[in-house]
Short mmCIF file of C-alpha atoms in Angstrom, two decimals:
data_model
loop_
_atom_site.label_atom_id
_atom_site.label_comp_id
_atom_site.label_asym_id
_atom_site.label_seq_id
_atom_site.Cartn_x
_atom_site.Cartn_y
_atom_site.Cartn_z
CA GLU A 153 31.96 1.65 -8.20
CA THR A 154 31.09 5.59 -8.14
CA GLY A 155 34.31 6.75 -6.17
CA VAL A 156 31.65 8.48 -3.76
CA THR A 157 31.88 6.73 0.24
CA GLN A 158 29.96 7.22 3.05
CA SER A 159 30.65 6.44 6.57
CA PRO A 160 29.35 4.62 9.06
CA THR A 161 27.42 2.37 7.23
CA HIS A 162 25.06 1.56 10.25
CA LEU A 163 24.14 3.82 13.20
CA ILE A 164 21.53 3.30 15.48
CA LYS A 165 20.57 6.44 17.99
CA THR A 166 17.80 6.98 20.32
CA ARG A 167 15.65 10.06 20.33
CA GLY A 168 17.16 13.25 21.30
CA GLN A 169 20.32 13.21 20.33
CA GLN A 170 22.71 14.51 17.54
CA VAL A 171 24.17 12.55 14.34
CA THR A 172 27.02 13.20 12.11
CA LEU A 173 26.73 11.76 8.78
CA ARG A 174 30.18 11.71 6.65
CA CYS A 175 30.88 11.57 2.76
CA SER A 176 33.69 11.47 0.29
CA SER A 177 33.17 12.94 -3.02
CA GLN A 178 35.15 11.90 -5.85
CA SER A 179 38.42 13.85 -6.30
CA GLY A 180 37.30 17.57 -7.92
CA HIS A 181 33.75 17.12 -7.57
CA ASN A 182 32.88 20.83 -6.11
CA THR A 183 28.90 20.07 -5.51
CA VAL A 184 27.79 17.53 -2.96
CA SER A 185 24.23 17.09 -2.43
CA TRP A 186 21.73 15.34 0.70
CA TYR A 187 19.21 13.00 0.25
CA GLN A 188 17.13 11.39 3.03
CA GLN A 189 15.49 7.92 1.60
CA ALA A 190 12.12 6.75 3.68
CA LEU A 191 11.76 2.86 3.19
CA GLY A 192 9.68 2.56 0.11
CA GLN A 193 9.97 6.17 -1.13
CA GLY A 194 12.07 8.04 -3.47
CA PRO A 195 15.41 10.31 -1.76
CA GLN A 196 13.87 13.75 -0.72
CA PHE A 197 16.36 16.59 -1.15
CA ILE A 198 17.33 18.21 1.93
CA PHE A 199 20.32 20.24 0.98
CA GLN A 200 23.14 21.24 -1.50
CA TYR A 201 26.81 22.54 -0.97
CA TYR A 202 29.12 24.09 -4.02
CA ARG A 203 32.82 24.72 -2.85
CA GLU A 204 31.81 24.78 0.76
CA GLU A 205 28.86 27.32 0.42
CA GLU A 206 24.95 25.86 0.67
CA ASN A 207 23.62 26.02 -2.90
CA GLY A 208 20.14 25.19 -2.31
CA ARG A 209 18.43 23.33 0.82
CA GLY A 210 14.94 21.40 0.81
CA ASN A 211 12.19 20.98 2.65
CA PHE A 212 14.28 19.62 5.62
CA PRO A 213 13.67 21.95 9.56
CA PRO A 214 17.32 23.52 10.81
CA ARG A 215 18.11 20.88 12.61
CA PHE A 216 19.67 19.51 9.26
CA SER A 217 22.53 20.90 8.85
CA GLY A 218 25.82 20.41 6.90
CA LEU A 219 29.70 21.13 6.03
CA GLN A 220 31.80 20.83 2.73
CA PHE A 221 35.82 20.97 3.35
CA PRO A 222 38.42 21.70 0.41
CA ASN A 223 39.07 18.07 0.79
CA TYR A 224 35.98 16.33 -1.13
CA SER A 225 34.36 15.44 2.24
CA SER A 226 31.02 16.70 3.68
CA GLU A 227 29.13 15.89 7.19
CA LEU A 228 25.68 16.41 7.35
CA ASN A 229 24.86 17.20 10.75
CA VAL A 230 21.30 16.38 12.56
CA ASN A 231 20.37 17.85 15.83
CA ALA A 232 17.77 16.39 18.34
CA LEU A 233 16.93 13.24 16.57
CA GLU A 234 12.98 12.09 15.75
CA LEU A 235 11.51 8.74 14.80
CA ASP A 236 10.83 9.83 11.76
CA ASP A 237 14.55 10.68 11.10
CA SER A 238 14.99 7.32 10.47
CA ALA A 239 15.78 6.70 7.03
CA LEU A 240 18.65 5.86 4.42
CA TYR A 241 20.35 8.70 4.39
CA LEU A 242 22.48 9.83 0.17
CA CYS A 243 25.07 11.55 -0.33
CA ALA A 244 25.67 12.25 -4.01
CA SER A 245 28.81 14.44 -5.65
CA SER A 246 29.72 15.96 -9.08
CA LEU A 247 31.76 17.88 -10.91
CA THR A 248 29.64 21.40 -11.02
CA ARG A 249 26.15 22.58 -9.63
CA GLU A 250 24.72 22.36 -13.46
CA TRP A 251 21.78 20.32 -13.42
CA SER A 252 22.98 18.55 -16.34
CA ASP A 253 25.94 17.00 -14.51
CA THR A 254 25.62 13.60 -13.79
CA GLN A 255 25.41 12.52 -9.87
CA TYR A 256 27.22 10.00 -8.12
CA PHE A 257 25.99 8.31 -5.33
CA GLY A 258 27.58 6.62 -2.13
CA PRO A 259 26.27 3.50 -0.62
CA GLY A 260 24.16 5.48 2.25
CA THR A 261 24.09 5.67 5.67
CA ARG A 262 21.19 3.40 7.28
CA LEU A 263 20.38 5.60 10.17
CA THR A 264 17.65 3.83 12.79
CA VAL A 265 16.19 6.27 15.73
CA LEU A 266 14.88 4.23 18.76
CA SER B 50 6.06 22.10 -7.34
CA GLN B 51 6.90 19.68 -9.19
CA GLU B 52 6.29 16.04 -9.23
CA LEU B 53 6.98 12.82 -10.65
CA GLU B 54 4.51 10.05 -10.59
CA GLN B 55 6.20 6.30 -11.45
CA SER B 56 4.49 3.24 -12.46
CA PRO B 57 3.84 0.75 -12.42
CA GLN B 58 5.09 0.48 -8.13
CA SER B 59 5.88 -2.85 -8.82
CA LEU B 60 6.55 -5.54 -11.14
CA ILE B 61 7.29 -8.95 -11.18
CA VAL B 62 8.64 -10.07 -14.82
CA GLN B 63 9.09 -13.79 -15.49
CA GLU B 64 13.09 -13.31 -17.31
CA GLY B 65 13.39 -12.97 -20.44
CA LYS B 66 10.31 -10.70 -21.18
CA ASN B 67 10.40 -7.36 -21.94
CA LEU B 68 8.77 -4.28 -19.06
CA THR B 69 8.13 -1.08 -19.30
CA ILE B 70 8.19 1.69 -16.58
CA ASN B 71 6.36 5.08 -17.23
CA CYS B 72 7.58 8.53 -15.04
CA THR B 73 4.98 11.22 -15.28
CA SER B 74 6.04 14.41 -14.65
CA SER B 75 3.24 17.35 -13.39
CA LYS B 76 5.01 19.83 -15.04
CA THR B 77 7.00 20.05 -18.28
CA LEU B 78 9.79 18.45 -18.55
CA TYR B 79 12.91 19.61 -19.56
CA GLY B 80 15.55 17.24 -18.62
CA LEU B 81 15.35 13.41 -16.64
CA TYR B 82 17.74 11.03 -15.33
CA TRP B 83 16.61 6.97 -14.63
CA TYR B 84 19.30 5.66 -11.61
CA LYS B 85 18.66 2.16 -10.10
CA GLN B 86 18.63 1.23 -6.98
CA LYS B 87 19.43 -2.27 -4.88
CA TYR B 88 17.42 -2.19 -2.44
CA GLY B 89 18.73 -0.14 0.37
CA GLU B 90 22.07 0.66 -1.41
CA GLY B 91 22.91 3.93 -3.46
CA LEU B 92 22.02 5.03 -6.55
CA ILE B 93 23.58 3.41 -9.70
CA PHE B 94 23.10 6.07 -12.75
CA LEU B 95 21.61 4.81 -16.03
CA MET B 96 21.13 7.77 -18.31
CA MET B 97 19.55 11.03 -18.57
CA LEU B 98 17.38 13.08 -21.23
CA GLN B 99 17.59 16.44 -22.01
CA LYS B 100 15.60 17.16 -25.07
CA GLY B 101 12.41 15.99 -26.05
CA GLY B 102 12.38 12.80 -28.81
CA GLU B 103 15.39 11.57 -27.22
CA GLU B 104 16.16 8.10 -26.65
CA LYS B 105 19.05 6.56 -25.25
CA SER B 106 20.20 2.69 -24.84
CA HIS B 107 22.74 1.28 -22.84
CA GLU B 108 23.14 -2.93 -23.28
CA LYS B 109 19.32 -3.92 -22.99
CA ILE B 110 17.85 -0.84 -21.77
CA THR B 111 16.53 1.81 -24.06
CA ALA B 112 15.05 5.12 -22.45
CA LYS B 113 12.51 7.95 -24.04
CA LEU B 114 11.48 11.22 -23.28
CA ASP B 115 8.30 12.42 -24.24
CA GLU B 116 8.28 16.39 -23.85
CA LYS B 117 4.52 16.43 -25.01
CA LYS B 118 3.22 14.33 -22.69
CA GLN B 119 5.84 14.88 -20.26
CA GLN B 120 6.74 11.54 -19.90
CA SER B 121 9.51 9.46 -19.71
CA SER B 122 9.63 5.53 -20.91
CA LEU B 123 12.10 2.47 -19.91
CA HIS B 124 12.29 -0.79 -21.55
CA ILE B 125 14.03 -3.16 -20.82
CA THR B 126 14.14 -6.15 -23.30
CA ALA B 127 15.10 -10.03 -22.52
CA SER B 128 15.58 -8.91 -18.36
CA GLN B 129 18.05 -10.61 -17.19
CA PRO B 130 18.25 -11.35 -12.64
CA SER B 131 20.65 -8.60 -12.87
CA HIS B 132 17.86 -6.08 -13.85
CA ALA B 133 16.21 -7.00 -10.76
CA GLY B 134 16.29 -3.13 -8.36
CA ILE B 135 15.06 -0.41 -7.78
CA TYR B 136 13.94 2.30 -11.12
CA LEU B 137 14.05 5.67 -9.99
CA CYS B 138 13.55 8.98 -11.77
CA GLY B 139 14.47 12.19 -11.48
CA ALA B 140 14.37 15.47 -12.50
CA ASP B 141 16.34 18.64 -11.38
CA PRO B 142 13.81 21.77 -12.05
CA ASN B 143 16.06 24.44 -9.72
CA TYR B 144 19.52 22.56 -8.96
CA GLN B 145 18.10 20.22 -6.33
CA LEU B 146 17.20 16.61 -7.89
CA ILE B 147 13.16 15.83 -7.31
CA TRP B 148 12.39 12.40 -7.31
CA GLY B 149 9.55 9.50 -7.95
CA ALA B 150 9.03 6.81 -5.60
CA GLY B 151 10.46 4.16 -7.41
CA THR B 152 9.53 1.20 -8.98
CA LYS B 153 10.18 -2.19 -7.34
CA LEU B 154 11.17 -4.67 -10.71
CA ILE B 155 11.80 -8.68 -9.66
CA ILE B 156 12.56 -11.35 -12.45
CA LYS B 157 11.00 -14.46 -11.76
CA PRO B 158 13.53 -16.71 -13.08
#
């Protein structure tokens, strides 16, 4: 158990819809990162939030957006869903944004876009 | 941009045997993480290596970082069914973790 939770566990959407995924970080962890993991591949970095501000972004279009709240929860929003968005979405929290800080991952949300 | 390549992609090992997984970077490695993932689940932290030549062990898993070769290896001794899963290496060149594609380990009884 890492103390990081995600909801929902599974989600099915249709192309063009919008989706919000949620993550609850470990208490005291100021940094949350979101990753997309397609089947059979390593995670791809989407973005990171540090103290409620975006701290870095991977190669993902603007329709992927996020929010981080003061209560250590965060959201990943995806607009205009495409079939290729089907993946496991992982969030990870860490105490600071220093690279040497261990990231603690949630169990993920499996998104299927039909 | 930096890339991490893992080998082998998959591995089937008889229970009780030793095995090694490698992670090779396209650029200088200043540090490396090893994580384990059960199929379709979140990642579990195994260990982090920060300096060239560093070696860490946890239970039957040992990881080494060879800075000159830009490579890290993960060695499992006397494998058990609980070792089955996907092993991922990660590096953080600029506040964002990049990952290898993973090595799928299957333990045969």
